[in-house]
Structure formats: structure tokens, C-alpha cells
Coordinates of C-alpha atoms in Angstrom, one line a residue:
X1 CA 118.0 70.4 31.6
X2 CA 121.0 71.2 28.8
X3 CA 120.3 74.6 30.2
X4 CA 120.3 74.4 34.1
X5 CA 123.7 72.5 33.5
X6 CA 125.6 74.1 31.1
X7 CA 125.3 76.9 33.2
X8 CA 127.3 75.3 35.8
X9 CA 130.3 75.8 33.6
X10 CA 129.7 78.0 31.0
X11 CA 130.8 81.3 33.8
X12 CA 134.0 79.9 34.0
X13 CA 135.7 81.4 30.9
X14 CA 133.3 84.6 31.3
X15 CA 135.3 85.2 35.7
X16 CA 138.0 87.4 34.2
X17 CA 136.1 89.4 32.5
X18 CA 133.6 89.6 34.3
X19 CA 136.5 90.5 37.5
X20 CA 137.9 93.1 35.1
X21 CA 134.3 94.8 34.4
X22 CA 133.5 95.2 37.3
X23 CA 136.2 95.2 39.2
X24 CA 134.4 91.8 40.9
X25 CA 136.5 90.8 43.8
X26 CA 138.2 86.9 44.0
X27 CA 135.6 86.1 46.5
X28 CA 133.3 86.9 44.6
X29 CA 133.9 85.0 41.3
X30 CA 133.9 81.5 43.6
X31 CA 130.5 82.9 44.7
X32 CA 129.4 83.2 41.8
X33 CA 129.9 79.1 41.0
X34 CA 129.2 77.6 44.2
X35 CA 126.2 80.4 45.3
X36 CA 125.0 78.9 41.8
X37 CA 125.3 75.5 43.2
X38 CA 124.6 75.6 46.8
X39 CA 121.6 77.3 45.9
X40 CA 119.8 74.7 42.7
X41 CA 121.0 71.7 45.0
X42 CA 119.1 73.1 48.3
X43 CA 115.9 73.7 45.4
X44 CA 115.9 70.2 44.7
X45 CA 114.4 68.2 47.3
X46 CA 111.4 70.4 48.1
X47 CA 110.7 71.3 44.6
X48 CA 110.1 68.0 43.7
X49 CA 107.9 67.5 46.9
X50 CA 106.4 70.2 45.6
X51 CA 105.6 68.6 42.4
X52 CA 104.0 65.5 44.2
X53 CA 101.4 67.5 45.4
X54 CA 100.1 70.3 42.8
X55 CA 102.0 68.5 39.1
X56 CA 105.1 68.7 38.0
X57 CA 104.1 71.0 35.0
X58 CA 103.5 73.9 36.6
X59 CA 106.2 73.6 38.9
X60 CA 108.8 72.9 36.2
X61 CA 106.7 76.4 34.7
X62 CA 107.2 78.8 37.6
X63 CA 110.4 77.1 37.7
X64 CA 112.1 77.8 34.7
X65 CA 110.4 81.7 34.0
X66 CA 112.1 82.2 37.1
X67 CA 115.0 80.9 35.6
X68 CA 114.5 82.8 33.0
X69 CA 114.3 86.1 34.2
X70 CA 117.4 86.0 36.2
X71 CA 119.5 84.9 33.0
X72 CA 118.2 88.7 32.3
X73 CA 119.0 89.9 35.9
X74 CA 122.9 88.3 35.4
X75 CA 123.1 90.0 32.6
X76 CA 121.7 93.4 34.3
X77 CA 123.8 93.3 37.0
X78 CA 126.0 96.4 37.7
X79 CA 128.0 95.3 40.7
X80 CA 129.5 91.8 42.4
X81 CA 127.0 92.3 44.2
X82 CA 123.8 92.1 42.3
X83 CA 125.4 89.2 40.2
X84 CA 125.7 87.3 43.0
X85 CA 121.5 87.8 44.6
X86 CA 120.7 87.1 40.6
X87 CA 122.8 84.0 40.3
X88 CA 122.1 83.0 43.0
X89 CA 118.4 83.3 42.6
X90 CA 119.1 81.6 39.1
X91 CA 120.1 78.6 40.7
X92 CA 117.3 78.4 42.6
X93 CA 115.2 78.9 39.9
X94 CA 117.1 75.4 38.8
X95 CA 117.0 73.7 41.2
X96 CA 112.8 74.1 40.8
X97 CA 112.7 73.0 37.4
X98 CA 115.0 69.8 37.1
X99 CA 113.3 67.6 39.2
X100 CA 110.1 67.9 37.4
X101 CA 112.4 66.5 34.4
X102 CA 113.6 63.6 36.5
X103 CA 109.6 62.9 37.6
X104 CA 108.1 62.8 34.5
X105 CA 110.8 60.8 32.8
X106 CA 109.5 58.6 36.1
X107 CA 106.0 58.6 35.3
X108 CA 106.0 58.5 31.0
X109 CA 107.7 56.1 30.4
X110 CA 107.7 52.1 31.0
X111 CA 110.4 50.2 32.7
X112 CA 111.1 49.3 29.4
X113 CA 112.1 52.4 28.0
X114 CA 112.5 54.2 31.1
X115 CA 116.8 52.5 31.1
X116 CA 117.7 54.7 27.5
X117 CA 115.7 57.3 28.8
X118 CA 117.3 58.5 32.2
X119 CA 120.7 57.1 30.2
X120 CA 119.6 60.0 27.2
X121 CA 119.9 62.5 30.0
X122 CA 122.9 61.5 31.9
X123 CA 124.9 61.7 28.7
X124 CA 122.8 65.6 28.4
X125 CA 124.0 66.5 32.3
X126 CA 127.7 65.6 31.2
X127 CA 127.9 67.0 28.1
X128 CA 126.4 70.0 28.8
X129 CA 129.0 70.7 31.9
X130 CA 131.7 70.0 29.0
X131 CA 130.5 71.8 26.3
X132 CA 130.3 75.7 28.5
X133 CA 133.1 76.6 28.6
X134 CA 133.7 76.6 24.7
X135 CA 130.3 78.2 24.2
X136 CA 131.1 80.6 27.0
X137 CA 134.3 81.1 25.0
X138 CA 132.8 81.8 21.0
X139 CA 130.7 84.2 22.6
X140 CA 132.3 86.0 24.5
X141 CA 135.1 86.2 21.5
X142 CA 132.5 87.7 19.1
X143 CA 130.7 90.4 21.5
X144 CA 133.9 91.6 22.9
X145 CA 135.1 91.0 27.1
X146 CA 132.7 93.6 28.3
X147 CA 129.3 93.1 27.0
X148 CA 130.5 89.1 25.8
X149 CA 129.7 87.7 29.7
X150 CA 126.1 89.6 29.7
X151 CA 125.6 87.7 26.9
X152 CA 127.1 84.1 28.8
X153 CA 123.4 84.5 30.3
X154 CA 121.0 86.3 28.1
X155 CA 122.0 83.4 25.3
X156 CA 118.9 81.7 28.0
X157 CA 116.7 84.1 27.2
X158 CA 115.5 82.7 23.7
X159 CA 116.0 79.4 24.6
X160 CA 113.8 80.4 28.0
X161 CA 111.0 81.0 26.4
X162 CA 111.0 78.7 23.9
X163 CA 110.6 76.2 26.4
X164 CA 107.5 77.9 28.3
X165 CA 105.6 78.0 25.2
X166 CA 106.0 74.3 24.0
X167 CA 105.8 73.8 28.0
X168 CA 102.2 74.9 27.5
X169 CA 101.3 72.8 25.0
X170 CA 103.7 70.1 25.1
X171 CA 104.2 68.6 28.8
X172 CA 101.4 66.4 30.3
X173 CA 99.9 68.3 33.1
X174 CA 99.3 65.5 36.4
X175 CA 96.0 64.2 35.1
X176 CA 97.0 63.1 31.8
X177 CA 100.3 60.9 33.1
X178 CA 99.7 57.8 32.9
X179 CA 100.8 56.8 36.3
X180 CA 100.7 59.1 39.9
X181 CA 103.2 59.8 42.0
X182 CA 103.1 59.1 46.1
X183 CA 102.4 61.7 47.2
X184 CA 103.2 62.9 51.7
X185 CA 100.7 64.2 53.8
X186 CA 102.9 64.9 55.8
X187 CA 104.0 68.3 53.9
X188 CA 107.7 69.8 52.9
X189 CA 110.1 69.5 56.6
X190 CA 110.6 73.7 56.4
X191 CA 112.8 73.4 59.4
X192 CA 115.2 71.0 58.1
X193 CA 115.4 73.1 55.2
X194 CA 116.0 76.2 56.9
X195 CA 118.8 74.4 59.6
X196 CA 120.9 72.5 56.7
X197 CA 120.3 75.6 54.3
X198 CA 122.3 78.1 57.2
X199 CA 124.6 75.5 57.7
X200 CA 125.8 74.9 54.7
X201 CA 126.2 78.1 53.9
X202 CA 127.9 79.4 57.2
X203 CA 130.2 76.6 56.1
X204 CA 130.9 78.8 52.4
X205 CA 130.7 82.0 53.6
X206 CA 134.3 81.7 55.7
X207 CA 135.6 78.9 53.0
X208 CA 135.5 81.7 50.3
X209 CA 135.6 85.1 52.5
X210 CA 138.5 83.4 54.6
X211 CA 141.7 84.1 52.3
X212 CA 140.1 86.9 51.3
X213 CA 139.7 89.1 54.5
X214 CA 143.1 86.9 55.9
X215 CA 141.1 84.5 58.4
X216 CA 139.7 87.1 61.1
X217 CA 138.5 85.2 64.4
X218 CA 134.6 85.3 62.5
X219 CA 135.2 82.6 59.3
X220 CA 136.7 79.7 62.5
X221 CA 133.2 80.5 64.6
X222 CA 131.2 80.5 61.3
X223 CA 133.0 77.1 60.6
X224 CA 131.9 75.9 63.9
X225 CA 128.1 77.1 63.6
X226 CA 127.4 75.8 60.1
X227 CA 129.3 72.5 61.5
X228 CA 126.7 72.9 64.4
X229 CA 124.2 73.6 62.3
X230 CA 124.4 70.4 59.9
X231 CA 124.9 68.4 63.7
X232 CA 121.4 69.8 63.9
X233 CA 120.0 69.1 61.6
X234 CA 120.6 65.4 61.6
X235 CA 119.2 65.3 64.8
X236 CA 115.5 67.4 63.6
X237 CA 115.5 64.7 61.4
X238 CA 115.6 61.6 63.3
X239 CA 113.4 62.9 65.3
X240 CA 110.9 64.4 62.7
X241 CA 110.9 60.3 61.4
X242 CA 110.0 59.0 64.6
X243 CA 107.4 60.9 64.3
X244 CA 106.2 59.6 61.3
X245 CA 106.5 62.7 59.9
X246 CA 108.2 63.6 56.1
X247 CA 111.5 64.6 57.2
X248 CA 113.8 65.9 54.2
X249 CA 116.1 63.3 54.0
X250 CA 114.9 60.1 55.5
X251 CA 117.7 59.6 57.9
X252 CA 117.2 55.8 57.8
X253 CA 118.4 55.9 53.8
X254 CA 122.6 56.0 55.4
X255 CA 121.5 52.5 57.7
X256 CA 122.6 51.3 54.3
X257 CA 126.6 51.6 54.7
X258 CA 126.5 51.0 50.7
X259 CA 124.5 54.1 49.9
X260 CA 126.5 56.3 52.9
X261 CA 129.7 56.2 50.7
X262 CA 127.6 56.3 47.6
X263 CA 126.6 59.5 49.0
X264 CA 130.3 60.8 49.8
X265 CA 131.2 59.4 46.6
X266 CA 129.0 61.7 44.7
X267 CA 130.0 64.9 46.5
X268 CA 133.3 64.3 46.3
X269 CA 133.1 63.4 42.3
X270 CA 131.2 66.2 42.3
X271 CA 134.0 68.7 44.1
X272 CA 136.7 67.1 41.8
X273 CA 135.1 67.8 38.2
X274 CA 133.2 70.9 38.5
X275 CA 136.8 72.0 39.2
X276 CA 138.9 71.6 37.1
X277 CA 138.1 74.7 33.9
X278 CA 137.9 76.9 36.9
X279 CA 141.2 76.0 37.4
X280 CA 142.3 76.3 33.5
X281 CA 140.1 79.6 32.8
X282 CA 141.2 81.5 35.1
X283 CA 145.1 80.4 34.5
X284 CA 144.7 80.4 31.1
X285 CA 143.1 84.1 30.7
X286 CA 144.6 86.2 34.0
X287 CA 147.7 84.1 33.7
X288 CA 148.6 83.1 30.7
X289 CA 146.9 86.2 28.6
X290 CA 145.1 84.2 26.4
X291 CA 141.4 84.7 25.3
X292 CA 138.1 83.9 26.3
X293 CA 137.7 82.1 23.1
X294 CA 141.8 80.1 23.5
X295 CA 139.9 79.3 27.0
X296 CA 137.5 77.8 25.5
X297 CA 138.6 75.4 22.9
X298 CA 141.1 73.8 25.6
X299 CA 138.4 72.0 26.8
X300 CA 137.5 70.7 23.7
X301 CA 139.4 67.4 24.0
X302 CA 136.9 66.7 27.3
X303 CA 134.1 67.6 26.1
X304 CA 135.0 64.6 22.6
X305 CA 135.7 62.6 25.4
X306 CA 133.1 62.9 27.5
X307 CA 130.7 62.8 24.7
X308 CA 132.0 59.5 23.8
X309 CA 132.3 58.5 27.0
X310 CA 128.5 59.2 27.5
X311 CA 127.0 57.5 25.1
X312 CA 128.5 54.3 26.1
X313 CA 128.3 53.9 29.1
X314 CA 124.0 52.3 29.2
X315 CA 125.6 49.5 26.8
X316 CA 129.1 49.3 29.1
X317 CA 127.0 49.5 32.6
X318 CA 124.8 46.6 31.4
X319 CA 127.9 44.4 30.7
X320 CA 130.4 45.3 33.1
X321 CA 128.7 46.7 35.8
X322 CA 130.2 48.6 38.8
X323 CA 133.4 48.3 36.6
X324 CA 132.1 50.8 34.1
X325 CA 132.2 53.3 36.6
X326 CA 135.8 52.4 38.3
X327 CA 137.4 52.5 34.9
X328 CA 135.4 56.2 34.5
X329 CA 136.6 57.5 37.9
X330 CA 140.9 55.9 37.6
X331 CA 140.5 57.9 34.1
X332 CA 139.3 61.4 35.5
X333 CA 142.5 60.4 38.2
X334 CA 145.0 59.6 35.7
X335 CA 144.1 62.8 33.6
X336 CA 143.7 65.0 36.6
X337 CA 147.4 63.9 37.8
X338 CA 148.7 64.0 34.6
X339 CA 146.8 68.3 34.0
X340 CA 148.9 68.4 37.5
X341 CA 152.6 66.7 36.5
X342 CA 152.2 69.0 33.3
X343 CA 151.3 72.4 35.1
X344 CA 154.6 71.6 37.5
X345 CA 157.0 70.4 35.0
X346 CA 156.4 72.9 32.0
X347 CA 157.8 76.3 31.5
X348 CA 155.2 78.1 32.6
X349 CA 155.1 80.5 29.4
X350 CA 155.6 77.2 27.2
X351 CA 152.4 75.2 28.5
X352 CA 150.1 75.8 25.4
X353 CA 146.3 73.5 25.2
X354 CA 148.9 70.7 23.6
X355 CA 149.7 70.1 26.7
X356 CA 146.9 69.6 28.3
X357 CA 144.8 67.8 25.4
X358 CA 145.7 64.3 26.1
X359 CA 145.0 64.2 29.9
X360 CA 142.1 66.4 29.0
X361 CA 140.6 63.6 26.9
X362 CA 141.0 60.6 29.4
X363 CA 139.5 62.7 32.0
X364 CA 136.6 63.4 29.5
X365 CA 136.2 59.8 28.6
X366 CA 135.4 59.2 31.7
X367 CA 133.3 61.5 33.3
X368 CA 131.5 60.5 30.8
X369 CA 131.4 56.7 31.8
X370 CA 131.0 57.8 35.2
X371 CA 127.7 60.8 35.4
X372 CA 125.1 59.3 33.1
X373 CA 125.0 55.7 35.4
X374 CA 126.3 57.0 38.4
X375 CA 123.2 57.9 40.4
X376 CA 121.3 54.8 39.5
X377 CA 124.4 52.5 41.3
X378 CA 123.8 54.2 44.7
X379 CA 120.5 54.4 44.5
X380 CA 120.4 50.9 43.9
X381 CA 121.9 50.8 47.4
X382 CA 118.8 51.2 48.9
X383 CA 115.3 49.1 48.6
X384 CA 112.9 50.5 45.6
X385 CA 110.9 52.5 47.8
X386 CA 113.3 54.4 49.1
X387 CA 114.4 55.4 45.3
X388 CA 113.1 58.9 45.1
X389 CA 114.3 60.1 48.4
X390 CA 117.3 58.4 47.5
X391 CA 117.8 60.2 44.3
X392 CA 117.1 63.2 45.2
X393 CA 119.5 62.9 48.1
X394 CA 122.1 61.8 45.1
X395 CA 121.0 64.6 42.6
X396 CA 121.7 67.4 46.2
X397 CA 125.0 66.2 47.1
X398 CA 126.3 66.3 43.6
X399 CA 125.5 70.1 42.8
X400 CA 126.8 70.8 47.1
X401 CA 129.9 69.2 46.0
X402 CA 130.6 71.5 43.6
X403 CA 129.5 74.3 45.4
X404 CA 132.9 72.8 48.6
X405 CA 134.3 71.5 45.0
X406 CA 135.3 76.1 43.6
X407 CA 134.9 77.2 47.4
X408 CA 138.0 75.0 48.5
X409 CA 139.4 75.6 44.8
X410 CA 139.4 78.8 44.5
X411 CA 140.2 79.5 47.9
X412 CA 143.4 77.6 47.0
X413 CA 143.8 78.9 44.6
X414 CA 143.7 82.9 45.2
X415 CA 144.8 82.5 48.9
X416 CA 149.0 80.7 46.6
X417 CA 148.8 84.3 44.3
X418 CA 151.7 86.2 44.9
X419 CA 152.7 88.3 42.0
X420 CA 156.8 89.1 42.5
X421 CA 157.1 91.6 40.2
X422 CA 156.3 93.1 36.6
X423 CA 156.2 91.7 33.5
X424 CA 154.2 88.9 31.1
X425 CA 156.5 86.3 32.9
X426 CA 156.5 87.3 36.8
X427 CA 152.5 86.7 35.8
X428 CA 152.5 83.8 34.0
X429 CA 154.6 82.2 36.8
X430 CA 152.2 83.0 39.8
X431 CA 149.2 81.7 37.6
X432 CA 150.7 78.7 37.0
X433 CA 151.7 78.5 40.6
X434 CA 148.6 79.1 41.8
X435 CA 146.6 76.4 39.8
X436 CA 149.1 74.0 39.8
X437 CA 148.3 74.1 43.8
X438 CA 144.4 74.3 42.6
X439 CA 145.1 71.3 40.3
X440 CA 146.9 69.2 43.4
X441 CA 143.5 69.3 45.2
X442 CA 141.1 68.5 42.4
X443 CA 143.4 64.9 41.3
X444 CA 143.1 64.4 45.1
X445 CA 139.4 64.6 46.1
X446 CA 139.4 62.8 42.5
X447 CA 142.0 60.0 43.9
X448 CA 139.1 59.7 47.0
X449 CA 136.7 59.4 44.5
X450 CA 138.0 56.5 43.1
X451 CA 138.3 54.5 46.4
X452 CA 134.9 55.3 47.8
X453 CA 133.9 53.8 44.1
X454 CA 134.3 50.4 45.4
X455 CA 131.1 51.0 48.1
X456 CA 128.7 51.0 45.2
X457 CA 127.9 47.3 43.8
X458 CA 128.7 45.4 42.4
X459 CA 125.2 45.1 39.5
X460 CA 122.0 45.8 38.9
X461 CA 119.6 43.9 38.5
X462 CA 116.5 43.8 36.2
X463 CA 114.7 45.5 39.5
X464 CA 116.6 48.4 39.4
X465 CA 118.3 46.4 43.1
X466 CA 122.1 45.6 44.0
X467 CA 122.9 42.4 43.1
X468 CA 126.0 42.1 44.8
X469 CA 127.9 44.2 46.7
X470 CA 131.4 45.6 46.7

């Protein structure tokens, strides 16, 4: 789980090196992050269903093996297209093995211990995403920009090989699990998966490529087609459910208004959260001329805050209920608005990591409070019998939110980037201006998330259900 989520952010500090080494386009930089996140999200639900049928151990093994090979391919890429394809495959593979992690926790641990196990997993998610920029910066600093970005991907190879070996001997097979998952005989909704995949890709392509291409007619037509495909997906899912089939996303889940609000919250929060270091990494290196390590070190306050927040989130959630989520998103919102104000009011050449230390720590603390318990609160809005399907939908929306956030932020950042003259000052002014606008959009996502968090229940009862609506 750490490796899969680390790869959502570790690549951020490598983007300027990739841009120089491969002469990559600005759209490519967005695709490297968004393509991974979208593929990851789209694989989650079908991988979970296949695991229920044939056993999670071997789905985990297959996904992990493919992830390791895709990491090798990313480091060997010689051009934009090769790297994007390898990253998409890497995302698909991550989406294959991650559901097995949650499934095995669900099946192996009794209810009394399951909460702690999931809290540890939530902490791993928060810490891994926060540490990504630091680890990437250290690798590039040690091995140099031309080869360092390749090693950012290859760091997965020894971990992947070790995990594959230990999987064979340590992970229990389906027959050895103390409980058995309830398996639907209706199979996987492949047409639904095709419709939503095509719809989301059709929406993302113009968002990422539009600015680079000058927003030609095809971008608007593709956006319209994407919206129609998403609508068609909704209609198809309703029809599948009426035929007593097994829809990819059970439509009746959205009959719960609180669940609908929670799903939108997951999308919006991850759009804000994932895009922070995309903006800062490019500004710090390409705009202000700092090294990859210096760029990674900027994220240390956020990482420390995340670790502290995540370590206390389970205890605080039991004591404070939904308030811990409200405080978490409020801290993230305050942190992002603070960063935006620093970028807006500080002379570009004078901007240092010390300016960002307090707001990043506050945002990290809030992120730690939110990320670990948020899924439990969203899933608590539906019946216990629907918890599995609800968890899958939330996981997908988190990854889709990451993809959409990077697509929008990348479009704003590069779409407003105009260097008006020679010299480092002109470069710093241009990149800081674009980063300020991009951070304003991230802060806007966070404000919306703060409003949506009140859709969740005030508390989760001992049986995992909402005890009071907000």
C-alpha cells in the first residue's frame, strides 16, 4: 500500500527533470500524474470483484508483479508516449493489488481489531503521499537529474520483488481465510466499466491537452462526449440493477443523500490534496531554480504534520466524531489559503521554504486527521450490507479526484505561464504568478470540501453505522 500511494507523489519532484531529459511537453507532465491516478481508480472495483471470485492472494500477486514490471518500464522510457503508457499500466496494476489489502484486513481481523488495522492502513496512505516528494528529491540529488528520475521509478523494483516472494509464503490463500467473502454470481459489469472509463478519459483529455493545443473545436466536442458517456453509464447501471444484475456502481447507494455528498467530498478533497506538490515542485525547480532535493525538503513540514495527525486520528474520531474531519479539512483549507497569500504577497525572488513551513505543517496536520477516518464516515451513511460496494465507490472517487485535480491545476498553471523576458527574475515572476493562480484553485477545492464534510454523520456507532445525521 505504501508503494502504490508513494507513486502518486514521488514523481512530482521528478517532473522538471523528466521535462528536460525527454523534452516532454507540459501536457505530458499532467498525464504522468493524472494517467496513473485515473487508471488506478478504474481498476479498483473490477479487481475487488475478481479477488472475491478467485482469491485475493493471486490477484494481489499478479497486480504487484505487473506494477513492478511497469516501474521498470517507466525508468527505461525514451520518450513521452512510452512513459505515459508505462505510467498508465503502473496505475492499473496498483488498482489491481490495493483492493486485496483492504479485503484481507476485512477477512483476517475480528471487528474489535479491524478498526486499528484500517487506522494503520490510513496512516500509511497519508504518510506515503507526504513522504513522496522528499524521497524523490533525495534520489535525484544523489544520482543527478538525467538518471535520478529513472531511479525514482526503479526504487519500486527491490521492494516489489521482496513483496512478491513474501506474498507466496505469508499471505493466506482464500481457503485459509477465517471468513469467506460473499461472491456475486452475476459477474463483472464490463460494459459499465467501459462506459465510465471512456467517459472519464474523454473528460480528462481536453482538460490536459486543451491549453497546449489552443482549445480547438475537438476539445469541446470531446468534453461533451465525455459528459454523455457518463450519463449513459448512469442509465446502464440503473438497467443492470433492475435486471437483478451486478452493476459496477450500485445506483441505490446514491439514494442516501449523505453518501452522495460524501462521494463528492472524496473527489473534491483529493483534487485539492494531490495537486499541492505538483504546483510547488514545478515552481521550486523550473521557476525558482532550486534542486530536486530542495523541492522535496519543502514538503517536510507537511509530512511531519500528516504523521502526527494520522497517529491521533482514530482516537480523536472515537472521541469527537465528525468534528475531527471538520477540523482536518478546515486546517487544510487554512493552510492552502495561507500558501496562496504567501505566493501572492511575497516577491518571487525572496520566496523560501521558511515562508511555507507554517501553512504546510497546518495543512499536513489536517490531512492526517482527515485521510485515515474519512472512508469509515462515508461508508457509515449506507447499510452494513452495502459497505463493500460503498467502499469501492469511495476509493474510485478518491483516485478520480486526484486525476481531475491534476488536470485542472496543470491547465491553470501552464495555461497562464508567460515568460515576458530573459533572466532568472522574469522566470521567477512568471512561474510564481502561475503557481499563485493554481494554488488559488486548490484552495477553492478545499473550501468546497469543507462545506461538503457536513453531509457526513456526526458519529459512527459501534456497529459501523451512522448514529446521527449532520
